[in-house]
CSV table of C-alpha atoms in Angstrom, one decimal:
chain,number,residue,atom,x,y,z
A,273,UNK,CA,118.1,126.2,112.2
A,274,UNK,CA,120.9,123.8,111.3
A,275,UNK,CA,119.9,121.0,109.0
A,276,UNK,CA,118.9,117.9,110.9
A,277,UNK,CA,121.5,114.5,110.1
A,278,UNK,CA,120.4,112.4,108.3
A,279,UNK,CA,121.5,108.3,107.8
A,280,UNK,CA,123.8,109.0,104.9
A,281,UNK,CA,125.5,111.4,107.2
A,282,UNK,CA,125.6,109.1,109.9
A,283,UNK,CA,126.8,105.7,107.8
A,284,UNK,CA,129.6,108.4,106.6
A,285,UNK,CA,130.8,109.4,109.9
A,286,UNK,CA,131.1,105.9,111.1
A,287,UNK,CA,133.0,105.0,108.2
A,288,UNK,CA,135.7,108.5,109.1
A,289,UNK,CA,135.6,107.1,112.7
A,290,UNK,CA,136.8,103.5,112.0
A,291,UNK,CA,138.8,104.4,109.2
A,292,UNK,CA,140.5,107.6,111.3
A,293,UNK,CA,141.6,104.8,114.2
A,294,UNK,CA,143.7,102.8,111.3
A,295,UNK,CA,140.7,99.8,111.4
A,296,UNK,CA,139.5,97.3,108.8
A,297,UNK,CA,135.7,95.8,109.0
A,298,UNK,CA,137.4,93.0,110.0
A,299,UNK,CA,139.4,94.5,112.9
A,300,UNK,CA,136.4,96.0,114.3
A,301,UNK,CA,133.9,93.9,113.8
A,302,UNK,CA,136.4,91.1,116.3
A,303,UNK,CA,135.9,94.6,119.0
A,304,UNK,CA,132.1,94.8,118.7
A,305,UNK,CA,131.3,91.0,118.1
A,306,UNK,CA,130.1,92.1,114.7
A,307,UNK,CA,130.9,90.3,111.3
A,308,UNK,CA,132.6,92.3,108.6
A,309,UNK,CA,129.8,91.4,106.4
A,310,UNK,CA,127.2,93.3,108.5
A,311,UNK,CA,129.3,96.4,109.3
A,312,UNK,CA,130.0,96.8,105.5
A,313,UNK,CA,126.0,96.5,104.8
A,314,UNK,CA,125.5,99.3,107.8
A,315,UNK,CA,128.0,101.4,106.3
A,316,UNK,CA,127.1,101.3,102.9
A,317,UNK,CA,123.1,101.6,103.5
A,318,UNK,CA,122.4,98.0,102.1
A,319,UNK,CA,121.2,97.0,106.2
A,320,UNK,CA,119.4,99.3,108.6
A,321,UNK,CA,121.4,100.6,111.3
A,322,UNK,CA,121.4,98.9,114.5
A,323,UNK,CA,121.6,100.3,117.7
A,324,UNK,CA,123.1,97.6,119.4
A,325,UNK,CA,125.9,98.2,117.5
A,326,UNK,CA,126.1,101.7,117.9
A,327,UNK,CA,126.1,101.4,121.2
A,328,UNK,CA,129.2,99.2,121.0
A,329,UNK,CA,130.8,101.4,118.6
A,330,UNK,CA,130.6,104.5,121.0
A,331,UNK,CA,132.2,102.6,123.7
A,332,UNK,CA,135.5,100.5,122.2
A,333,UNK,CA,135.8,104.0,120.3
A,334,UNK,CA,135.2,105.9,123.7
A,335,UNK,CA,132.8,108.6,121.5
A,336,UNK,CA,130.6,109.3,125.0
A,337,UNK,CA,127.1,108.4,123.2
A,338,UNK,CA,127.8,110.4,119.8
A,339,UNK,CA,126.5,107.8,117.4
A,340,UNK,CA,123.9,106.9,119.8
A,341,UNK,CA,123.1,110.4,119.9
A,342,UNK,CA,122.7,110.8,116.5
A,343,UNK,CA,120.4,108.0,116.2
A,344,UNK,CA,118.4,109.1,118.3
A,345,UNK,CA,118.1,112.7,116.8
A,346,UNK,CA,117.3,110.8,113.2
A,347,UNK,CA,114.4,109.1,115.3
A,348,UNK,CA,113.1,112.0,116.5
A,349,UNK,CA,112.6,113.9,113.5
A,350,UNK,CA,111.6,110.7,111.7
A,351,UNK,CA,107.9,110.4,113.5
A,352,UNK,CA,105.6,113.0,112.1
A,353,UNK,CA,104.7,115.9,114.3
A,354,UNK,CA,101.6,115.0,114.9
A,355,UNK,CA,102.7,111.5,115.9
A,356,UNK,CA,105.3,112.8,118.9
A,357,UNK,CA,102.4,113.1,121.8
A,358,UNK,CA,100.8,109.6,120.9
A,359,UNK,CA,105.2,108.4,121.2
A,360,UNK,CA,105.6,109.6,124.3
A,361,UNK,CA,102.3,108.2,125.5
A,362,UNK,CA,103.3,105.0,124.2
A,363,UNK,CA,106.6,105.1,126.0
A,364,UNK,CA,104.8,105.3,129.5
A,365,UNK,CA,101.9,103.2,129.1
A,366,UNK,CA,101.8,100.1,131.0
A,367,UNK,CA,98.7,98.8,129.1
A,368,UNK,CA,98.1,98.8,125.7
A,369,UNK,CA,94.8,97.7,124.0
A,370,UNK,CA,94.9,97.8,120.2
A,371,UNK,CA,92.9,96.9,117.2
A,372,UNK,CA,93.4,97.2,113.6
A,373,UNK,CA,91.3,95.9,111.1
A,374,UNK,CA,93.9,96.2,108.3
A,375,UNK,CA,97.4,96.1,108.8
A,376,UNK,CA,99.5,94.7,111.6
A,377,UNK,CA,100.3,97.2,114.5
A,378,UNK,CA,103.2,99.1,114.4
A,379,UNK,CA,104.9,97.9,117.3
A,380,UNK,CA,104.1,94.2,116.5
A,381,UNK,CA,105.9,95.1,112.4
A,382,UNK,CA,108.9,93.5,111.1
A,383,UNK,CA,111.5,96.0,109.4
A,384,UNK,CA,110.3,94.8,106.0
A,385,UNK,CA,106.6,94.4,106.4
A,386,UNK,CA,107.4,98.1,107.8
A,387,UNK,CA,109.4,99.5,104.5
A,388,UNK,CA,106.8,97.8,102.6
A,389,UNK,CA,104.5,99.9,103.7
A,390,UNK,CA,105.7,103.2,104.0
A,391,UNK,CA,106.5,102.7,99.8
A,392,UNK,CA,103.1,101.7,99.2
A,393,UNK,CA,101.5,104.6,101.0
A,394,UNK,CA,101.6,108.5,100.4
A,395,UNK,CA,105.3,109.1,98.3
A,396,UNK,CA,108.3,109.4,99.8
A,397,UNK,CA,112.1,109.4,99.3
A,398,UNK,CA,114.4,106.4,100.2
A,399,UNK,CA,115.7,108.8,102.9
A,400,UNK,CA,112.3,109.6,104.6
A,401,UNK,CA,111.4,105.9,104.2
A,402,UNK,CA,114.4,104.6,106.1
A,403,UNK,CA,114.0,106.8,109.1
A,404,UNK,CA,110.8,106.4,109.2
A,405,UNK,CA,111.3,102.4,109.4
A,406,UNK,CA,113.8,103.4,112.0
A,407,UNK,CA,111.5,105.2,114.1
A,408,UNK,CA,109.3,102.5,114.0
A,409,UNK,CA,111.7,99.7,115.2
A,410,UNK,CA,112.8,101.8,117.8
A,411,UNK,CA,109.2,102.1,119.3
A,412,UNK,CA,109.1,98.2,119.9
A,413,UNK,CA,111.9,98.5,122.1
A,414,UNK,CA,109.4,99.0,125.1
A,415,UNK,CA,108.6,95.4,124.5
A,416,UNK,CA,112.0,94.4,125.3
A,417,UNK,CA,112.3,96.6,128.6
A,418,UNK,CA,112.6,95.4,132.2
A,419,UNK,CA,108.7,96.2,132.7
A,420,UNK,CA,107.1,96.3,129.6
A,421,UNK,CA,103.7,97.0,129.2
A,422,UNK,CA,100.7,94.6,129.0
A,423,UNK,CA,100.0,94.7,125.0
A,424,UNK,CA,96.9,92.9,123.7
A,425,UNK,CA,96.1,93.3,119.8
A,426,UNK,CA,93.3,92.3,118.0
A,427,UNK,CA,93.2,91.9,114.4
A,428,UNK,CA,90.8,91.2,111.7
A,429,UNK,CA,92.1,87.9,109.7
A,430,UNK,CA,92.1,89.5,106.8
A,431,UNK,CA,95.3,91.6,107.9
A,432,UNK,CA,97.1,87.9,107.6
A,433,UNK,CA,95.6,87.2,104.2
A,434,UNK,CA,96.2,90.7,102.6
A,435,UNK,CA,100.0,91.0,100.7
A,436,UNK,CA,102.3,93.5,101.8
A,437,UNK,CA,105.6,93.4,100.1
A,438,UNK,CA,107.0,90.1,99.2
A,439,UNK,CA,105.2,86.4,99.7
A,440,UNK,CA,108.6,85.6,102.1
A,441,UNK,CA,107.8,89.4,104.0
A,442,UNK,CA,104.3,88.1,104.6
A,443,UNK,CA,105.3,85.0,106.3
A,444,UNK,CA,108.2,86.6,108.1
A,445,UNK,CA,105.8,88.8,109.6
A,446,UNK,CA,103.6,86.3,110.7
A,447,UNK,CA,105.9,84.4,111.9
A,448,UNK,CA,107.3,87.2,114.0
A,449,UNK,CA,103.7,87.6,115.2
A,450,UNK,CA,103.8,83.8,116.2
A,451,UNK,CA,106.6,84.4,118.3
A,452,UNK,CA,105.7,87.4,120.4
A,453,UNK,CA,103.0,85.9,121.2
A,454,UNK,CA,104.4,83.2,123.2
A,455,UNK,CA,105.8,86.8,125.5
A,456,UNK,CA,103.3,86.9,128.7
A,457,UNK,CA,103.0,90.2,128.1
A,458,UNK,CA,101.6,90.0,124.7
A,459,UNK,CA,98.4,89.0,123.5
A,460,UNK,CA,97.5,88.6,119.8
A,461,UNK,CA,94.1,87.5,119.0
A,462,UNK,CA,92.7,87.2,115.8
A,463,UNK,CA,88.9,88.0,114.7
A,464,UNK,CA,87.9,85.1,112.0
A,465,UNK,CA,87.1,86.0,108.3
A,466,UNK,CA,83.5,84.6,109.0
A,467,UNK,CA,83.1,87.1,111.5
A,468,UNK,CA,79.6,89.5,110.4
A,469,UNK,CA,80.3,92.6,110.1
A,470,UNK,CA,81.1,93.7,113.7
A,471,UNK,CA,81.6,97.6,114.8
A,472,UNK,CA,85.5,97.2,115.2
A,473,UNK,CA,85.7,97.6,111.3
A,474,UNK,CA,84.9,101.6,111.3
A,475,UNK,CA,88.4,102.0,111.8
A,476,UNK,CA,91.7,101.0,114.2
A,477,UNK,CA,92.5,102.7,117.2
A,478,UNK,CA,94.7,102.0,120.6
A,479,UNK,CA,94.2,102.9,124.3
A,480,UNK,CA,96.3,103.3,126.5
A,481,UNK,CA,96.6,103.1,130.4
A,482,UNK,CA,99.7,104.9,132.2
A,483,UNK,CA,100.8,104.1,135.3
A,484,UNK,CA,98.2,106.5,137.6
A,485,UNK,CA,95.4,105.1,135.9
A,486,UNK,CA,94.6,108.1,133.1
A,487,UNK,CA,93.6,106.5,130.0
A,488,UNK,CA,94.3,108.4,126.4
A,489,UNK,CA,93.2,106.7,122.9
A,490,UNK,CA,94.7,107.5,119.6
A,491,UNK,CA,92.6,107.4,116.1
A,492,UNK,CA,94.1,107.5,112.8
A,493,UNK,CA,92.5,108.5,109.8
A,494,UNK,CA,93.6,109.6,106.4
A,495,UNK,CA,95.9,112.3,106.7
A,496,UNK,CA,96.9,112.1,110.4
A,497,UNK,CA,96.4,110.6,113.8
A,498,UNK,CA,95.2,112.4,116.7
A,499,UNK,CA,94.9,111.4,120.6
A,500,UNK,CA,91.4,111.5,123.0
A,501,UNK,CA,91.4,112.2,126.5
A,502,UNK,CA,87.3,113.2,126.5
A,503,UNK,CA,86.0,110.8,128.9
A,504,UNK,CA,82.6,110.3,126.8
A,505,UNK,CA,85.0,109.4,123.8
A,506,UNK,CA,86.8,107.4,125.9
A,507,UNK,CA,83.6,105.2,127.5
A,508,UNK,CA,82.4,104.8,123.7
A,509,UNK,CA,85.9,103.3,122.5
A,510,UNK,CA,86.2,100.9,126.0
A,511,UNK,CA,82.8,99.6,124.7
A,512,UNK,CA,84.3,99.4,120.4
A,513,UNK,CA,86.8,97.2,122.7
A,514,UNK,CA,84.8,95.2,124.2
A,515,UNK,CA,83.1,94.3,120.9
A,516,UNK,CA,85.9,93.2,118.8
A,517,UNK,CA,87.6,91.6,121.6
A,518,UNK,CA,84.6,89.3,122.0
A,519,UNK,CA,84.9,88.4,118.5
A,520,UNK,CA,88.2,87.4,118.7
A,521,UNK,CA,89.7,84.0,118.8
A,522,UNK,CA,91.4,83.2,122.4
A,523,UNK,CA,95.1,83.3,122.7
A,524,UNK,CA,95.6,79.7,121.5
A,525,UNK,CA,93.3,79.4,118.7
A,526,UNK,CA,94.9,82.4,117.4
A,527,UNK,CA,98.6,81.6,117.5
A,528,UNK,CA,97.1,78.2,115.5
A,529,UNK,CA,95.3,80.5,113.3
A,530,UNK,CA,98.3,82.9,112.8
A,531,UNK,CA,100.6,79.6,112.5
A,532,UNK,CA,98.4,78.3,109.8
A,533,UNK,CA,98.3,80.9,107.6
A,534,UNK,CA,102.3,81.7,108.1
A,535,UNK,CA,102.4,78.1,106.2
A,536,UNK,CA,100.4,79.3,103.4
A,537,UNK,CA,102.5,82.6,102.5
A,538,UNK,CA,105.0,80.0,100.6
């Protein structure tokens, strides 16, 4: 099996592409509506790639989708194996209902609260880290779609309080979680440090409702996560919800609460 492309491969072909049509940064960045300084920090690694802008490049280069493509293969083979079914779950759902007592959900991460936590878990290279960041941005896209799914999160306060990466990552990320939270179709609610110990701290997990009412959970643990379709597992995890979302702060008192401790991450 051929190797599978990688980002340096991809940041390399788009500099042969521009460079092959006689282009400066400059030149194409007037084109695609992109400053020079960002298309030298996407060629040279120093910013992630955007797909916006590949999008863009594929069509004033008329390449039919190749850099897209690419992308899109990089994704793929970013996400774990065992990760794939949960993605394409994900993907269809038009509820989501997910708790996590310590870190902020996936699909609710900024690209730097992400990287930070891919370098502080199990090692990997720069390479794997990067796609995997990748991958993960791309999931959020259902968020921005026509019809995206109803999402409500519930986390602990603690996930607010505890460092990941830099001070200014922290309070990017919380501002980020301030914002999306002001979307209709996103609820983040927050369970408050003086909480008792509650159920909902055994562990995270996320279920989801597709669009002819089947319901699937995912659990992570250690090593992997895995998804549940057993309707007994199922009934146990809708009551799990039902605990830690009556915990949990309403939508207002949360967005304060998430507000507050953005302004303390300076």
């Amino acid at each position: 099996m051929a190797d599978m492309p990688t980002l340096g491969f991809l940041r390399d072909q788009l500099r042969r592409a521009r460079k092959l049509r006689g282009l400066s940064q400059e030149e194409l960045g007037k084109m695609v509506n992109y400053a020079p300084s960002s298309i030298s920090a996407m060629e040279t690694g120093q910013n992630q790639l955007s797909a916006d802008y590949l999008a863009r490049l594929d069509k004033v280069l008329e390449t039919g989708g190749l850099f897209v493509g690419i992308l899109e293969l990089i994704r793929l083979h970013a996400e774990p194996d065992w990760f794939r079914p949960w993605g394409e779950i994900e993907r269809e759902a038009i509820a989501l209902r997910w708790y996590d007592p310590a870190v902020v959900p996936g699909l609710l991460q900024t690209e730097a609260y992400a990287r930070a936590m891919l370098r502080a878990g199990p090692p990997l290279t720069d390479e794997q880290i990067e796609k995997r960041v990748l991958a993960r941005m791309a999931r959020q896209e259902i968020l921005a779609r026509e019809e995206p799914p109803q999402l409500v999160a519930v986390l602990d306060q603690q996930t607010l309080r505890r460092q990941v990466g830099e001070r200014t990552t922290m309070r990017e990320q919380l501002e980020h979680l301030r914002a999306l939270a002001d979307h209709s179709h996103v609820q983040v609610r927050i369970v408050p440090a003086e909480t008792p110990w509650y159920g909902g701290l055994a562990g995270p997990f996320v279920l989801a409702r597709l669009a002819d009412g089947t319901e699937v959970a995912h659990l992570d643990n250690q090593l992997r996560g895995h998804t549940v379709d057993s309707p007994n597992e199922l009934a146990s995890l809708g009551r799990r919800w039902e605990t830690v979302a009556g915990e949990a702060l309403p939508r207002r008192q949360s967005a304060r609460l998430i507000e507050e401790v953005a302004n303390s991450w300076t």
